[in-house]
Amino acid sequence: MSQRRADVRNIAIIAHVDHGKTTLVDALLKQSHVFRENETVGTLILDSNPLEREKGITIMAKNAAIEYAGVRINIIDTPGHADFGGEVERVLNMADGCLLLIDSVEGPMPQTKFVLRKALEIGLYPIVVVNKIDRPNARIDEVIHETSDLFLDLATKDHQLEFPTLYANARDGYAGLTPGITAGTMQPLLDAIIEHVPGPEADEDAPFRMLATTLMYDSYRGRIAVGRISDGVVRAGESVTRFNHEGQTSQHRVAQLFGFEGLGRVELQEARAGDIVALTGINDILIGETIASPIVTEPLPVITIEEPAMKMTFRVNDSPFAGREGQFVTSRQLRERLFREVETNVALRVEDGESADQFVVSGRGELHLAILVETMRREGYEFAVTRPEVIVHHGLHGREEPFERLYVEAPESATGFLIETLSGRKAQMVGMHSDHNGNVRLDFEVPTRGLIGFRDSFISGTGGEGIMNAEYLGYRPWAGEITRHRNGALVASETGTALSFSIANAQERGMLFISPGEDVYAGMVVGLHAKDTDLDVNVCRAKQLTNIRSSTSDIAVKLVPPSPPSLERSLSLIGNDEMVEVTPKSLRIRKTELNPTLRARETKRAKFAAAGATA
C-alpha cells in the first residue's frame, strides 16, 4: 500500500540562465548550517566544475540535502540552458515538486518555459519564486502576470495552477510572502516547500526498485549509481538484479549505500522508498537502467530523452603539429573517451564515421557540443572537429529540419538590421513589441541552421546591446537553402614562425588571428580576408637585409592587435572545407585539405559543379 512520506521532500530548482538559481541554493545551504561556522565556502557552491564557474552557467545536474523542522529536503539543481535539457529530463523524475525561479526584471524566459514544461508534464507541484526583488527596475506585478499566463499554457493538472508565490533576494539570503520585504532569512521558502510540496509516494512493502538517474565515479569505489528508490527497502550487502537497456538481467551485490547530507554523502545501512541514494557494487551500470530486488521481473520505464538536433565530426589530428601538445592523440583513445561520455551524457549520440579515425557526435546544440570539446581538451586530448550541422530527418512532410523560436531584445535602431539579416536566414517574424524605452523585442521562428554563426553578426549589429534567447520547437519542413555570408580566409602558405614584417603586410588584407612568434603551418587559417575569396599569405617571410639603413623604417612597423577566436566562435566561423584543431594549449583553424594545389583543384571542381547545377 503506497502512502506519502512526511519526513522527506524531493524538489528540483529550475530557472533560466543567470536568474539566481545556484545563488539561491547557496543561501539554503548556508542557512541550514551545513557548514562549520568558521568554514569559508564562497559562492556558487554547487557549480564546482571549473567550466561552470568560467561560463557562469550550470552544466551538470547535482544533488544536495538539508534538514529543516525534522524534514530532509533533497535539492536537485538543474541546468538552465536548453542545450543541457538532457540533464533536466533525466533528473526531474526524482522530484515531487519544483521551485521555479524568475528574475524580477526579465520575467519568464524561453528556457524557463522549456524546463517548466518538462516539470509540469510529469506532474510536479510548483512554487514560484520571484528573485532579485531589490533591483531598481523590478517589474514584479508584470512578471507575476506573465508567469500566470505561462502556467495556463503549460499546466497539465489543476493543482499546478494554484501555485504559491514568494519573493526573494537570493544574494542577500532572504525570502518572504510579500514583495516589499528588505531583510530576513530563507525560512518562509523552507516553510512553503514543506507545506506545498507533498512527500514522495512510497510503498515500502513492495520489492525494491530504483532507476539509475545519475552516475558518479570514485577512484576507490568505482562507478556509483544515483537515483530515487521507487518501491521497497534496500540494505547494504543485499543481492540485487540489474536490468540493462536490452532487458537482460545480471546479479550483483550492493557494496555500499549512501544518502546525501549537505554537499556530501553519508553511509547508510538501509534506505526506503522515496529516498534519493547512491549505491556501489554495479561497476558497469548505465543511466536509465533498473536496479531491483531479485524477485522483480519487470524493470521501471526508461527515461525518454529528446533526440539530438545537431552533429559534428571528431577526427584524429593530422596537422603538421600533431602530437606536440596533447597527451591522448590516437583514434583508439579518442573513441574510448567519446563512448565513455555517452554513458553519463544521455542527450549525446556517438557513431563511427566514414573512416577509422572519424566519429560523428550528435548533441542538442552548439553549446552542448562545445562544452564537450572544451572538457576533452582540458583532459589532455588532441583532435580536430568539423563545423556543426543540423540533423535532417525524412518525415511526413519529406525533408525536415529542427526549428527554434528566437527572442531578441535590442535597440530600436537595430530593428532593420535584425529583420534583414534573419530574413536571409529563412526566419519568419511572428511578434514585435516596443517597451517605449528605445528598445524593441522581436520574435522569430527560424531554422536551427540559420542560427549557426549568427551570434557574431548579432553582437556587431546591435553594438553589444542586444540579448538573444532561443527555444527549441521541433522538426518542421525544410526551409530551403541558406546562403552563408563569410569573408574568405587568409591561409598560411609556408610552415614556420610568424614574423612582424610579414604580419604587417598581411594585416592590410584583412583581420589576423595570430601574433609574431607563433608557429604556423601551410594550410592553417591565420585570419579573415577583407574579400569573399581565400588568399594564401606568407606570414613567415623575413625582411631582406641591405646595407642601407633608415633611423625609423625598422621601428615604425605598427601591428594591429590580433583577435584569436574562442572555441565557440571558431566552431561557428569555419566553413565546410575547414576544421578546428583542438589541443590542450591551442586552438587553430585550418583547411581540411592542407595542400594548396589540391585545395585549388577542389575549389575549381566545386565551382563547375555549382555552375552546372544552376544551368
XYZ file of C-alpha atoms in Angstrom:
615
model
C 0.000 0.000 0.000
C 1.648 3.251 -1.113
C 1.414 6.373 1.025
C 3.096 9.785 1.239
C 6.156 10.140 3.462
C 6.068 13.111 5.830
C 9.791 13.204 6.640
C 11.153 13.763 3.106
C 10.715 16.368 0.354
C 12.332 15.991 -3.067
C 12.448 19.259 -5.004
C 14.108 20.418 -8.228
C 15.190 24.024 -8.724
C 14.636 25.265 -12.271
C 15.313 28.647 -13.862
C 16.622 30.439 -16.913
C 20.364 31.093 -17.116
C 21.519 33.827 -14.674
C 18.243 34.152 -12.744
C 19.997 33.246 -9.483
C 19.285 29.546 -9.104
C 22.709 28.490 -7.819
C 22.847 31.587 -5.567
C 19.530 30.524 -4.027
C 20.949 27.069 -3.302
C 23.958 28.776 -1.661
C 21.625 30.641 0.723
C 19.649 27.496 1.602
C 22.816 25.515 2.327
C 24.421 28.248 4.427
C 21.305 28.945 6.499
C 20.743 25.241 7.136
C 24.104 25.066 8.978
C 25.560 22.547 6.552
C 28.976 24.182 7.007
C 31.013 24.925 10.117
C 30.808 28.466 11.486
C 34.455 29.139 10.602
C 34.371 27.400 7.203
C 34.960 29.541 4.112
C 32.771 28.216 1.293
C 32.476 31.190 -1.087
C 29.648 31.464 -3.602
C 28.159 29.276 -6.363
C 28.916 26.289 -4.149
C 27.268 23.660 -6.348
C 28.989 24.918 -9.514
C 32.182 23.049 -8.665
C 33.163 22.370 -12.274
C 35.746 24.960 -13.492
C 33.859 25.312 -16.784
C 30.649 26.135 -14.905
C 32.397 28.863 -12.933
C 34.049 30.343 -16.018
C 30.885 30.449 -18.097
C 28.538 31.274 -15.225
C 26.084 28.500 -16.081
C 25.106 25.161 -14.565
C 26.049 22.299 -16.895
C 25.608 19.164 -14.764
C 22.621 18.394 -12.529
C 23.668 17.934 -8.893
C 22.227 16.731 -5.592
C 22.355 18.265 -2.132
C 20.288 17.787 1.030
C 19.367 19.888 4.062
C 17.451 19.225 7.287
C 14.665 21.590 8.342
C 11.997 21.100 11.017
C 12.657 17.380 11.131
C 12.262 17.020 7.350
C 15.030 16.071 4.927
C 14.801 18.293 1.825
C 16.632 16.777 -1.134
C 17.585 19.552 -3.581
C 18.204 18.799 -7.253
C 19.994 21.647 -9.042
C 19.293 21.597 -12.786
C 20.890 23.393 -15.768
C 19.053 26.419 -17.124
C 20.272 26.268 -20.739
C 18.163 24.329 -23.252
C 21.285 22.702 -24.735
C 21.576 20.746 -21.479
C 17.925 19.725 -21.451
C 19.001 16.079 -21.336
C 20.362 16.706 -17.832
C 16.981 18.146 -16.823
C 14.897 15.359 -18.329
C 16.800 12.590 -16.577
C 16.753 14.091 -13.059
C 13.251 15.573 -12.813
C 11.732 12.157 -12.183
C 13.474 12.132 -8.779
C 11.440 15.160 -7.618
C 7.862 15.685 -6.425
C 7.944 19.485 -6.638
C 9.871 22.285 -8.294
C 10.996 25.791 -7.392
C 10.597 27.999 -10.459
C 12.967 30.941 -10.047
C 12.181 34.050 -12.127
C 14.105 37.317 -12.416
C 12.042 40.323 -11.263
C 13.060 42.306 -14.363
C 13.386 39.763 -17.167
C 10.396 37.626 -16.191
C 9.811 34.150 -17.694
C 12.357 33.486 -20.424
C 12.386 30.896 -23.258
C 14.452 28.337 -21.400
C 12.283 28.854 -18.297
C 9.408 27.699 -20.466
C 11.376 24.707 -21.767
C 12.312 23.371 -18.319
C 8.941 24.189 -16.735
C 7.115 22.266 -19.464
C 9.185 19.176 -18.635
C 8.449 19.579 -14.914
C 4.695 20.016 -15.327
C 4.390 17.130 -17.779
C 5.445 14.688 -15.064
C 3.082 16.264 -12.512
C 5.449 18.169 -10.217
C 3.986 20.620 -7.671
C 5.353 24.117 -8.461
C 6.393 27.001 -6.201
C 7.198 30.308 -7.937
C 9.995 32.462 -6.513
C 10.422 35.978 -7.915
C 14.118 36.666 -7.352
C 16.227 39.856 -7.341
C 13.358 41.967 -5.971
C 15.896 44.610 -4.893
C 16.679 45.599 -8.489
C 15.718 49.251 -9.081
C 13.849 48.497 -12.332
C 11.973 45.463 -10.994
C 8.516 44.964 -12.532
C 7.115 42.405 -10.119
C 3.389 42.717 -10.955
C 4.025 42.294 -14.687
C 6.315 39.321 -14.083
C 3.677 37.562 -11.961
C 1.070 38.171 -14.679
C 3.417 36.764 -17.350
C 4.120 33.748 -15.132
C 0.405 33.063 -14.643
C -0.080 33.128 -18.423
C 2.809 30.698 -18.786
C 1.216 28.253 -16.340
C -2.116 28.500 -18.180
C -0.298 27.399 -21.333
C 1.739 24.581 -19.791
C -0.114 23.161 -16.761
C -1.292 19.565 -17.137
C -3.099 19.216 -13.778
C -5.435 21.514 -11.826
C -3.211 21.715 -8.742
C -0.413 23.221 -10.867
C -2.490 26.393 -11.393
C -2.731 27.072 -7.643
C 0.957 27.685 -7.070
C 2.235 29.756 -4.133
C 4.381 32.809 -4.962
C 7.298 34.029 -2.858
C 9.653 36.967 -3.256
C 13.384 36.690 -2.658
C 16.782 38.279 -2.792
C 18.930 35.155 -3.002
C 22.178 37.111 -2.972
C 21.359 38.629 0.440
C 19.681 35.441 1.663
C 16.075 36.347 2.399
C 12.601 35.483 1.121
C 9.045 36.378 2.058
C 5.392 36.289 1.110
C 5.188 39.972 0.101
C 7.275 41.891 -2.458
C 8.103 44.696 -0.031
C 10.484 42.745 2.204
C 14.042 44.040 2.531
C 15.596 41.651 5.071
C 15.131 38.300 6.756
C 16.019 34.648 6.105
C 15.044 31.812 3.799
C 12.708 30.315 6.408
C 9.477 31.339 4.566
C 10.694 29.475 1.491
C 11.538 26.358 3.506
C 8.111 26.511 5.145
C 6.467 26.776 1.706
C 8.373 23.714 0.471
C 7.162 21.613 3.414
C 3.591 22.908 3.131
C 3.026 22.846 -0.634
C 5.268 20.030 -1.919
C 3.989 16.576 -0.965
C 6.302 13.898 0.355
C 7.256 11.089 -2.027
C 4.682 8.372 -2.605
C 6.205 5.184 -1.237
C 5.250 1.516 -0.967
C 7.745 0.056 1.495
C 6.150 -3.397 1.382
C 6.752 -3.818 -2.353
C 10.009 -5.327 -3.690
C 12.895 -2.861 -4.059
C 13.169 -0.993 -7.388
C 15.280 2.027 -8.369
C 16.116 3.757 -11.652
C 19.757 4.843 -12.091
C 19.355 8.533 -12.943
C 22.891 9.872 -12.442
C 26.340 8.306 -12.415
C 29.290 9.380 -10.318
C 32.780 7.942 -10.274
C 35.139 7.319 -7.400
C 38.709 6.091 -7.972
C 38.349 3.747 -4.976
C 34.697 2.618 -5.194
C 34.296 2.706 -8.989
C 31.024 3.665 -10.617
C 28.290 4.962 -8.275
C 24.619 4.871 -9.317
C 22.356 7.677 -8.017
C 18.586 7.554 -8.112
C 15.356 7.699 -6.176
C 14.019 4.472 -4.695
C 10.593 3.860 -6.257
C 9.478 0.909 -4.129
C 10.577 -1.136 -1.165
C 13.684 -1.059 1.008
C 17.341 -1.682 0.161
C 20.155 -2.568 2.553
C 23.916 -2.565 2.179
C 25.209 -6.029 1.318
C 21.949 -7.212 -0.283
C 21.782 -9.033 -3.610
C 20.082 -7.087 -6.423
C 19.226 -7.597 -10.087
C 20.259 -5.160 -12.785
C 18.050 -4.777 -15.877
C 20.083 -3.335 -18.752
C 18.693 -1.406 -21.727
C 18.195 -4.612 -23.715
C 16.146 -6.161 -20.897
C 18.862 -8.638 -19.926
C 19.472 -9.245 -16.227
C 22.583 -9.790 -14.115
C 23.098 -10.381 -10.406
C 25.101 -8.048 -8.172
C 25.574 -7.124 -4.524
C 25.150 -3.631 -3.042
C 28.637 -2.950 -1.711
C 27.866 0.407 -0.047
C 24.785 2.577 0.323
C 24.916 6.361 0.709
C 22.462 9.153 1.391
C 23.058 12.857 0.795
C 23.846 15.326 3.566
C 24.702 18.888 2.634
C 27.066 18.666 -0.337
C 28.473 15.307 0.654
C 27.431 11.708 1.126
C 26.852 9.796 4.342
C 26.963 5.997 4.513
C 23.682 4.229 5.293
C 22.787 0.693 6.257
C 19.238 0.975 4.932
C 17.148 3.259 2.716
C 13.487 3.119 1.759
C 11.102 4.210 -0.945
C 11.219 7.963 -1.597
C 14.872 8.385 -0.575
C 17.476 9.630 -3.069
C 20.508 7.405 -2.619
C 23.822 6.423 -4.178
C 24.963 2.822 -4.236
C 28.082 0.968 -5.346
C 28.771 -2.586 -6.430
C 27.470 -2.485 -10.044
C 30.547 -1.382 -11.949
C 29.011 -1.360 -15.439
C 25.662 0.274 -14.567
C 24.366 2.842 -17.082
C 21.916 5.732 -16.764
C 18.326 4.617 -17.280
C 18.861 1.031 -16.095
C 16.816 -0.502 -13.260
C 18.253 -1.939 -10.046
C 15.768 -4.165 -8.248
C 15.168 -6.996 -5.812
C 15.923 -10.474 -7.261
C 12.179 -11.309 -7.196
C 11.270 -8.399 -9.524
C 10.545 -9.427 -13.114
C 9.713 -6.048 -14.743
C 12.066 -3.025 -14.875
C 10.937 0.572 -14.377
C 10.078 2.647 -17.500
C 13.156 4.018 -19.240
C 13.709 7.797 -19.214
C 12.734 9.290 -22.578
C 15.135 11.921 -23.909
C 14.529 14.209 -26.884
C 16.666 13.347 -29.875
C 19.774 15.435 -30.766
C 19.371 18.188 -33.341
C 22.991 18.959 -34.305
C 26.091 16.940 -35.143
C 29.776 17.402 -35.844
C 32.665 15.121 -36.735
C 35.562 14.491 -34.344
C 38.683 13.175 -36.014
C 42.300 12.443 -35.222
C 44.520 15.489 -35.638
C 46.683 15.067 -38.769
C 48.208 18.545 -38.960
C 52.000 19.065 -39.116
C 51.872 19.988 -35.413
C 50.015 16.817 -34.377
C 51.184 15.284 -31.113
C 53.109 18.319 -29.890
C 50.800 19.303 -27.059
C 48.269 16.525 -26.485
C 48.570 13.553 -24.174
C 45.844 11.469 -25.868
C 46.122 11.633 -29.654
C 45.252 8.234 -31.157
C 41.921 7.155 -32.666
C 41.566 4.435 -30.029
C 41.922 6.938 -27.174
C 39.530 9.371 -28.862
C 36.953 6.636 -29.464
C 37.109 5.355 -25.890
C 36.648 8.850 -24.476
C 33.665 9.691 -26.690
C 31.827 6.439 -25.996
C 32.556 6.857 -22.275
C 30.879 10.271 -22.436
C 27.668 8.705 -23.766
C 27.340 6.671 -20.554
C 26.669 9.821 -18.492
C 25.676 12.433 -21.091
C 22.329 10.912 -22.054
C 21.432 13.545 -24.686
C 24.604 12.756 -26.669
C 24.993 10.218 -29.502
C 28.290 8.880 -30.892
C 28.673 6.869 -34.107
C 31.675 5.654 -36.082
C 32.436 7.882 -39.062
C 33.440 7.243 -42.653
C 36.917 6.110 -41.635
C 38.512 4.562 -38.568
C 39.790 7.931 -37.331
C 36.432 9.783 -37.558
C 33.471 9.819 -35.160
C 30.129 11.570 -35.612
C 28.939 13.171 -32.351
C 25.345 14.437 -32.092
C 24.013 16.756 -29.392
C 21.313 19.302 -28.550
C 23.080 22.400 -29.850
C 26.322 24.270 -30.444
C 26.933 24.918 -26.742
C 26.302 21.289 -25.812
C 28.956 20.133 -28.293
C 31.361 22.994 -27.479
C 31.321 22.089 -23.777
C 32.295 18.515 -24.654
C 35.162 19.749 -26.846
C 36.412 22.113 -24.110
C 36.157 19.392 -21.449
C 38.168 16.937 -23.534
C 40.934 19.417 -24.372
C 41.345 20.166 -20.660
C 41.722 16.451 -20.035
C 44.693 16.325 -22.420
C 43.021 15.205 -25.657
C 44.158 16.467 -29.055
C 41.852 16.189 -32.072
C 40.113 18.130 -34.843
C 36.408 18.927 -35.265
C 34.330 19.990 -38.241
C 31.665 22.686 -38.462
C 28.396 21.821 -36.621
C 25.489 20.944 -38.897
C 21.856 20.139 -38.216
C 20.485 16.610 -38.333
C 17.941 16.279 -41.142
C 15.025 13.836 -40.892
C 12.697 12.471 -43.538
C 9.165 12.591 -42.166
C 5.569 13.154 -43.229
C 6.484 16.394 -45.000
C 9.532 14.963 -46.729
C 12.805 16.591 -45.738
C 12.541 18.088 -42.227
C 14.924 20.108 -40.065
C 14.897 21.497 -36.486
C 13.386 24.942 -35.864
C 13.716 27.342 -32.947
C 11.785 30.307 -31.620
C 14.265 33.191 -31.353
C 13.569 36.015 -28.895
C 15.594 39.173 -29.488
C 15.732 42.333 -27.374
C 17.721 45.166 -28.927
C 17.732 48.957 -29.503
C 15.066 50.086 -31.977
C 17.816 51.379 -34.258
C 18.895 47.757 -34.894
C 15.416 46.597 -35.996
C 16.103 46.920 -39.712
C 19.413 45.080 -39.452
C 17.865 42.207 -37.484
C 14.894 41.743 -39.799
C 17.066 41.874 -42.920
C 19.746 39.540 -41.551
C 17.337 36.958 -40.158
C 15.168 37.023 -43.277
C 18.236 35.918 -45.202
C 18.477 33.017 -42.776
C 14.892 31.906 -43.582
C 13.434 33.335 -40.363
C 9.773 34.377 -40.088
C 8.899 37.205 -37.682
C 5.917 36.231 -35.510
C 5.917 39.047 -32.946
C 7.120 42.592 -32.326
C 6.801 44.694 -29.180
C 8.275 48.052 -28.142
C 8.867 48.911 -24.469
C 8.799 52.711 -25.069
C 12.347 52.985 -23.678
C 14.031 52.831 -27.055
C 14.158 49.013 -27.092
C 12.238 46.505 -29.196
C 11.501 42.818 -28.712
C 11.267 40.682 -31.851
C 10.139 37.054 -32.028
C 11.179 34.842 -34.953
C 10.719 31.245 -35.970
C 13.974 30.252 -37.624
C 15.680 27.027 -38.772
C 18.456 25.974 -36.406
C 20.766 26.191 -39.455
C 20.070 29.908 -39.614
C 21.393 30.473 -36.093
C 24.787 28.849 -36.712
C 27.258 31.720 -36.753
C 24.544 34.335 -36.132
C 25.807 35.427 -32.701
C 28.812 37.343 -34.089
C 26.619 39.262 -36.539
C 24.115 39.923 -33.772
C 26.703 41.372 -31.394
C 28.203 43.675 -34.024
C 24.817 44.657 -35.498
C 23.356 45.636 -32.098
C 26.532 47.273 -30.812
C 26.721 44.718 -27.999
C 23.428 45.965 -26.531
C 21.186 43.105 -27.671
C 20.001 39.982 -25.856
C 19.006 36.815 -27.678
C 17.456 33.576 -26.439
C 16.109 30.583 -28.308
C 13.542 27.878 -27.618
C 13.574 24.537 -29.450
C 10.365 23.968 -31.428
C 10.972 20.568 -33.027
C 11.194 19.401 -36.638
C 9.430 21.203 -39.491
C 9.618 21.079 -43.305
C 12.959 22.069 -44.853
C 13.108 25.857 -45.241
C 15.321 25.918 -48.321
C 18.947 26.776 -48.939
C 20.557 29.428 -46.754
C 23.376 31.442 -48.293
C 26.191 31.754 -45.789
C 27.966 35.091 -45.792
C 31.520 34.964 -44.503
C 34.644 36.593 -45.822
C 37.345 34.417 -47.285
C 40.239 33.077 -45.245
C 43.826 34.238 -45.048
C 45.689 30.926 -45.338
C 49.350 30.453 -44.421
C 51.356 29.363 -47.469
C 54.505 28.333 -45.565
C 55.364 26.454 -42.380
C 57.458 28.323 -39.844
C 57.338 31.112 -37.275
C 55.227 34.215 -37.933
C 57.289 37.428 -38.140
C 56.325 41.063 -37.578
C 57.409 42.191 -41.036
C 55.190 39.720 -42.909
C 52.266 40.118 -40.455
C 52.372 43.878 -41.085
C 51.954 43.193 -44.805
C 49.242 40.564 -44.287
C 47.145 42.726 -41.960
C 46.475 45.086 -44.869
C 44.483 42.256 -46.463
C 42.195 41.536 -43.522
C 41.927 40.676 -39.799
C 44.561 38.351 -38.337
C 44.270 35.725 -35.602
C 47.997 35.337 -34.867
C 50.841 37.298 -33.234
C 54.542 37.467 -34.086
C 56.424 34.458 -32.756
C 53.582 31.958 -33.227
C 54.271 28.772 -35.166
C 52.113 28.298 -38.265
C 51.901 25.650 -40.972
C 50.857 25.654 -44.599
C 47.083 25.368 -44.810
C 46.449 26.964 -41.431
C 43.903 29.807 -41.404
C 45.667 32.831 -39.891
C 42.902 35.399 -40.413
C 39.878 36.554 -42.388
C 40.305 38.180 -45.800
C 38.656 41.549 -46.494
C 37.103 39.966 -49.610
C 34.966 36.875 -50.182
C 37.775 34.755 -51.648
C 40.521 32.840 -49.844
C 44.038 34.258 -50.095
C 47.346 32.499 -49.435
C 49.751 34.685 -47.442
C 53.301 34.094 -46.287
C 53.499 35.280 -42.666
C 56.954 33.721 -42.156
C 58.870 35.845 -44.664
C 61.623 37.971 -43.131
C 62.657 41.409 -44.378
C 65.537 41.350 -46.833
C 68.606 42.884 -45.230
C 70.627 45.566 -47.086
C 73.450 47.922 -46.226
C 71.070 50.865 -46.326
C 69.509 51.802 -43.002
C 66.858 54.318 -42.000
C 66.537 55.655 -38.482
C 62.780 54.967 -38.416
C 61.859 52.411 -41.082
C 62.763 49.386 -38.936
C 60.923 50.569 -35.841
C 57.855 52.082 -37.473
C 56.052 48.775 -38.087
C 52.608 49.092 -36.478
C 50.755 45.868 -35.808
C 47.035 45.687 -35.175
C 46.344 43.529 -32.065
C 45.174 40.084 -33.241
C 41.723 38.762 -32.356
C 42.070 34.983 -31.959
C 38.589 33.417 -31.891
C 37.285 31.482 -28.910
C 36.214 27.864 -29.282
C 32.520 28.738 -29.714
C 33.333 31.429 -32.277
C 35.726 29.130 -34.130
C 33.020 26.466 -34.485
C 30.547 28.954 -35.933
C 33.194 30.710 -38.056
C 34.666 27.801 -40.007
C 33.456 26.834 -43.453
C 32.628 23.417 -44.843
C 36.219 22.984 -46.073
C 37.757 23.916 -42.707
C 38.259 22.360 -39.279
C 39.243 23.465 -35.781
C 42.391 21.842 -34.455
C 41.935 21.437 -30.692
C 44.819 20.796 -28.287
C 45.219 21.365 -24.534
C 47.142 24.575 -25.248
C 45.988 25.837 -28.651
C 43.030 26.367 -30.946
C 43.845 26.594 -34.653
C 41.552 26.924 -37.640
C 42.849 25.023 -40.657
C 41.811 23.902 -44.091
C 40.732 20.271 -44.272
C 42.988 19.862 -47.310
C 46.354 21.409 -46.441
C 47.933 21.066 -49.900
C 47.240 24.356 -51.768
C 47.328 22.709 -55.212
C 44.777 20.058 -54.284
C 42.701 22.692 -52.491
C 42.596 24.936 -55.581
C 41.653 21.946 -57.736
C 38.806 21.055 -55.361
C 37.552 24.655 -55.319
C 37.512 24.778 -59.115
C 35.656 21.459 -59.287
C 33.035 22.762 -56.810
C 32.519 25.926 -58.902
C 31.981 23.904 -62.067
C 29.528 21.634 -60.234
C 27.592 24.657 -58.922
C 27.504 26.253 -62.381
C 26.218 23.002 -63.885
C 23.500 22.710 -61.260
C 22.397 26.297 -61.933
C 22.287 25.703 -65.674
